[in-house]
GROMACS .gro file of C-alpha atoms in nm:
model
  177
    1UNK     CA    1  -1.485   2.398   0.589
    2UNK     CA    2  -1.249   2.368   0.293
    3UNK     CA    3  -0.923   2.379   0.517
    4UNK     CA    4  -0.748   1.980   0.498
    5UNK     CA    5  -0.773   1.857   0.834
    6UNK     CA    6  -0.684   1.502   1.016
    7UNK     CA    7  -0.870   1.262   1.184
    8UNK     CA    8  -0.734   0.951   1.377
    9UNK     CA    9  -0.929   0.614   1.369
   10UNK     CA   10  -0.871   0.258   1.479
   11UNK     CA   11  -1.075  -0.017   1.259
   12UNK     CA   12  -1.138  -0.359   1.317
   13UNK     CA   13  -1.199  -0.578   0.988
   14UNK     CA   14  -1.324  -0.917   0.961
   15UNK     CA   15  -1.326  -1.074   0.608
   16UNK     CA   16  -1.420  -1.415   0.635
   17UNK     CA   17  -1.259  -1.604   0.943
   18UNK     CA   18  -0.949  -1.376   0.920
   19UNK     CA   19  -0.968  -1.046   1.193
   20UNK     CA   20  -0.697  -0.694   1.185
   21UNK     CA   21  -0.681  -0.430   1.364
   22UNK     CA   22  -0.562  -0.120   1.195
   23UNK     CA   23  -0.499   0.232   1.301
   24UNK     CA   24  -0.588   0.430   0.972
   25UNK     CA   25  -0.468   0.828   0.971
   26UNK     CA   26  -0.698   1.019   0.749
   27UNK     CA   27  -0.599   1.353   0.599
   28UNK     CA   28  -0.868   1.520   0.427
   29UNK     CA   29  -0.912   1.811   0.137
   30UNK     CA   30  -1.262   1.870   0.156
   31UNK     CA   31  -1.415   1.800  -0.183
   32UNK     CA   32  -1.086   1.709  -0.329
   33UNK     CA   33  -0.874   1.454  -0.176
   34UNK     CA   34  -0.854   1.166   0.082
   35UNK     CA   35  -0.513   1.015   0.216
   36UNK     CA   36  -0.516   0.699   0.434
   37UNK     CA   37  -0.208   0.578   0.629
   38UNK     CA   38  -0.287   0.245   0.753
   39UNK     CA   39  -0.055   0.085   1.003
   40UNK     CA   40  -0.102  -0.275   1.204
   41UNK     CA   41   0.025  -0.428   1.492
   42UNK     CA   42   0.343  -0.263   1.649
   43UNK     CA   43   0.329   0.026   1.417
   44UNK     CA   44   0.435  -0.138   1.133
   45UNK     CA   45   0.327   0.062   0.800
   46UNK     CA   46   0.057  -0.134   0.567
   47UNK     CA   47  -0.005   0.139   0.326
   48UNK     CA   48  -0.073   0.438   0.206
   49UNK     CA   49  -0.342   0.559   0.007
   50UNK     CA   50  -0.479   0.813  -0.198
   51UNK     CA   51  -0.801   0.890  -0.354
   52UNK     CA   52  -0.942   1.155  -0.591
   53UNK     CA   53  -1.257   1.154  -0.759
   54UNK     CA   54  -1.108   1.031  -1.077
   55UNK     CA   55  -0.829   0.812  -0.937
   56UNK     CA   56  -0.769   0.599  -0.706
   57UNK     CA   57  -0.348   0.509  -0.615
   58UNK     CA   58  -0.186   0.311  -0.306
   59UNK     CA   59   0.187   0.177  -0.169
   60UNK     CA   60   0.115  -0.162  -0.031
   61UNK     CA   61   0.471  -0.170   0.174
   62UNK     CA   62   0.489  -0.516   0.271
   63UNK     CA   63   0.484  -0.631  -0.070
   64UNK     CA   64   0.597  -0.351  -0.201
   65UNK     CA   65   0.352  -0.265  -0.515
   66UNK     CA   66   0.254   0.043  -0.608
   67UNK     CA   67  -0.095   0.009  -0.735
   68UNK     CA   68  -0.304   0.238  -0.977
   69UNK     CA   69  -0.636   0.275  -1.100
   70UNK     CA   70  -0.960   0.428  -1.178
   71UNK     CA   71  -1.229   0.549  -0.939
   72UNK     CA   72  -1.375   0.171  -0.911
   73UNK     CA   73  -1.435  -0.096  -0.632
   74UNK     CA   74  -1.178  -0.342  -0.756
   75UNK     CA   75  -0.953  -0.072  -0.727
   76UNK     CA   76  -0.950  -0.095  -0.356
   77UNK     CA   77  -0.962  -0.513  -0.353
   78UNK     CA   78  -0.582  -0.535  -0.208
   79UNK     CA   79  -0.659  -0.309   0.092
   80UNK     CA   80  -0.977  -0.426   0.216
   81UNK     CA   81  -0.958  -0.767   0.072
   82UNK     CA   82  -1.297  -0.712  -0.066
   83UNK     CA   83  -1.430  -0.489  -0.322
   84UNK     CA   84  -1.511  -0.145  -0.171
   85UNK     CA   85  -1.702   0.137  -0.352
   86UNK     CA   86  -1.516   0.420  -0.332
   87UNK     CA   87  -1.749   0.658  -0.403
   88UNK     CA   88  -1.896   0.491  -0.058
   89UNK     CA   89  -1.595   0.553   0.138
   90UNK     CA   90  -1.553   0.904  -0.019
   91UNK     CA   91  -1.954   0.988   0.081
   92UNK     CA   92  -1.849   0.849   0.463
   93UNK     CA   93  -1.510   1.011   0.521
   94UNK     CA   94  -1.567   1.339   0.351
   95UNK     CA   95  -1.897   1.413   0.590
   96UNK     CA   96  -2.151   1.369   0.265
   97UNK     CA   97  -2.486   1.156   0.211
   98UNK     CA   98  -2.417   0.841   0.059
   99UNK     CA   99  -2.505   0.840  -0.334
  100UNK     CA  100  -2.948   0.827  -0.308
  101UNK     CA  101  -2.931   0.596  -0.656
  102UNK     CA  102  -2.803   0.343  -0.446
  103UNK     CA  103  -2.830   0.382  -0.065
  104UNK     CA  104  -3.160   0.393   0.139
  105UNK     CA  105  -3.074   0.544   0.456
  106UNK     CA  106  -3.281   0.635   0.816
  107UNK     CA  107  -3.227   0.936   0.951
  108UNK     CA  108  -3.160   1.094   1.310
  109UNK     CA  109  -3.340   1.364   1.478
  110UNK     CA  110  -3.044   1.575   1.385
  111UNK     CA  111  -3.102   1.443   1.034
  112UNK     CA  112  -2.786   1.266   0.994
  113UNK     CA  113  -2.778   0.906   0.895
  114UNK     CA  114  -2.832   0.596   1.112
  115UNK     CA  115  -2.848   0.351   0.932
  116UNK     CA  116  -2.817   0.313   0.563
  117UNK     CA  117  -2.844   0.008   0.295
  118UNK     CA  118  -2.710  -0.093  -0.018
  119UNK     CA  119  -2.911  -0.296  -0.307
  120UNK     CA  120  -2.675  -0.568  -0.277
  121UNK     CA  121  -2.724  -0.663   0.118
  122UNK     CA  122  -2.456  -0.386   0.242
  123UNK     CA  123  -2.509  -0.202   0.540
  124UNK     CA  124  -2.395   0.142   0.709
  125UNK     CA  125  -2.485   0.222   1.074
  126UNK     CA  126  -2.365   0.530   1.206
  127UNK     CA  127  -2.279   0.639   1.580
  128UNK     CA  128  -2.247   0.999   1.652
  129UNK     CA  129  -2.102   1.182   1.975
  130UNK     CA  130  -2.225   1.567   2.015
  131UNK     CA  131  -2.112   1.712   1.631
  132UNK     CA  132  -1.902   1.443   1.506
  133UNK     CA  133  -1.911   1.054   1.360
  134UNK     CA  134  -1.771   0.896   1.622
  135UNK     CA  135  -1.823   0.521   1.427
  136UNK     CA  136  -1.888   0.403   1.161
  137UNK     CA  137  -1.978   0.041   1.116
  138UNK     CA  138  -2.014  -0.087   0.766
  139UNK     CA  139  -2.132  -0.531   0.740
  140UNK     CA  140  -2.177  -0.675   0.404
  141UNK     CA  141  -2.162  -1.067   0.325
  142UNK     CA  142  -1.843  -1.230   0.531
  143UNK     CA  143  -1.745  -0.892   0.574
  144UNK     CA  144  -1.711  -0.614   0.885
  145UNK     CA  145  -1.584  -0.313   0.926
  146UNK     CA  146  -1.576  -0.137   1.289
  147UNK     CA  147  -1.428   0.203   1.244
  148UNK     CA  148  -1.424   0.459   1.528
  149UNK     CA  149  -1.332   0.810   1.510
  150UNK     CA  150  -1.152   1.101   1.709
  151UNK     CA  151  -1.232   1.440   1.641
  152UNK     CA  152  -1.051   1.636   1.339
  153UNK     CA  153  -0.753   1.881   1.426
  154UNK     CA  154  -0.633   2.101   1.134
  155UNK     CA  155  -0.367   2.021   0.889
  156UNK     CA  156  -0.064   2.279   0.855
  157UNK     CA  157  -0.080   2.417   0.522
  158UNK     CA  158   0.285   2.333   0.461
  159UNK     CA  159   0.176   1.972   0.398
  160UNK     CA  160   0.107   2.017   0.028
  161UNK     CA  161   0.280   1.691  -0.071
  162UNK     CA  162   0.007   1.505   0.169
  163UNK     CA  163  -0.173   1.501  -0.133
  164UNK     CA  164   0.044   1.328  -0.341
  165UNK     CA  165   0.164   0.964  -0.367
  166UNK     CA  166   0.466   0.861  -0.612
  167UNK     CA  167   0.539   0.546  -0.678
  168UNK     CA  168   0.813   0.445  -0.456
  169UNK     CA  169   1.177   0.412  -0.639
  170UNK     CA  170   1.173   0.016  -0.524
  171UNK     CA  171   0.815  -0.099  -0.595
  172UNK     CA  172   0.645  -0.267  -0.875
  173UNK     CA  173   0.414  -0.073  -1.047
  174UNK     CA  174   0.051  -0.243  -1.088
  175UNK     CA  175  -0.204  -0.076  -1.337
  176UNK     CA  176  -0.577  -0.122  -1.300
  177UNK     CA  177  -0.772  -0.051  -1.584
   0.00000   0.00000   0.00000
């Protein structure tokens, strides 16, 4: 399908001793574009994010920095507190294979992914329910990521500035290069 379409998930994420719990709305543009709204405990917004396949740009709201930069895992360092390939995440929330050049994965009956692993120790397992992810569980060194799914409802067209992030008028503008 190339219609944009949401999905609601909860994650839990461990990074070293410290443990969140996150409700993340995803809005995706198949093939094109992935927005995250992350909220924590009591509702309270964390940030927003976008990604492209060239770019990657987020509103951390507590601190209030807007942050830019290129398709790249340090990129993502302030939100997961850990370097996270994006072209990872993209592969996992936009329903495609993870990159072969460096991902060794088990398949399913179905021939979906089960279980998938990185050169450098990281590790994917998948959980599905009938046609759709229903988890996603990605452990690397000190780190854990417990990410469960509902199923996708359709996006009203009339969204078309869910695509876009600006920096917000008050917040500090951070570059990544």
């Amino acid at each position: 399908t190339k219609e944009p379409y949401l999905i609601s998930s909860k994650a839990k994420i461990k990074n070293n001793d410290e443990t969140n719990t996150v409700d993340i709305v995803l809005a995706i543009l198949p093939s094109r574009a992935i927005r995250l709204e992350i909220t924590g405990t009591l509702g309270v917004s964390v940030a927003t994010v976008l990604i492209n396949s060239k770019e990657i740009s987020y509103a951390l709201h507590r601190s209030k920095e807007y942050v830019r930069g290129p398709f790249h895992a340090k990129t993502l360092h302030a939100i997961f507190k850990k370097d996270m390939d994006p072209q990872m995440l993209w592969s996992l929330l936009q329903n495609q294979s993870l990159p072969k050049s460096k991902w060794t994965c088990q398949f399913n009956a179905e021939q979906r992914p089960s279980l998938c692993k990185s050169p450098n120790n990281e590790t994917v397992k998948f959980t599905y329910d009938r046609e759709f992810r229903k988890r996603i569980d990605i452990v690397s060194d000190r780190f854990e990521m417990n990410w469960v799914f509902k199923p996708k409802t359709a996006l009203n067209q009339s969204q078309n500035e869910t695509f876009v992030l600006k920096k917000p008028e008050t917040y500090q503008e951070i570059i990544i290069k």
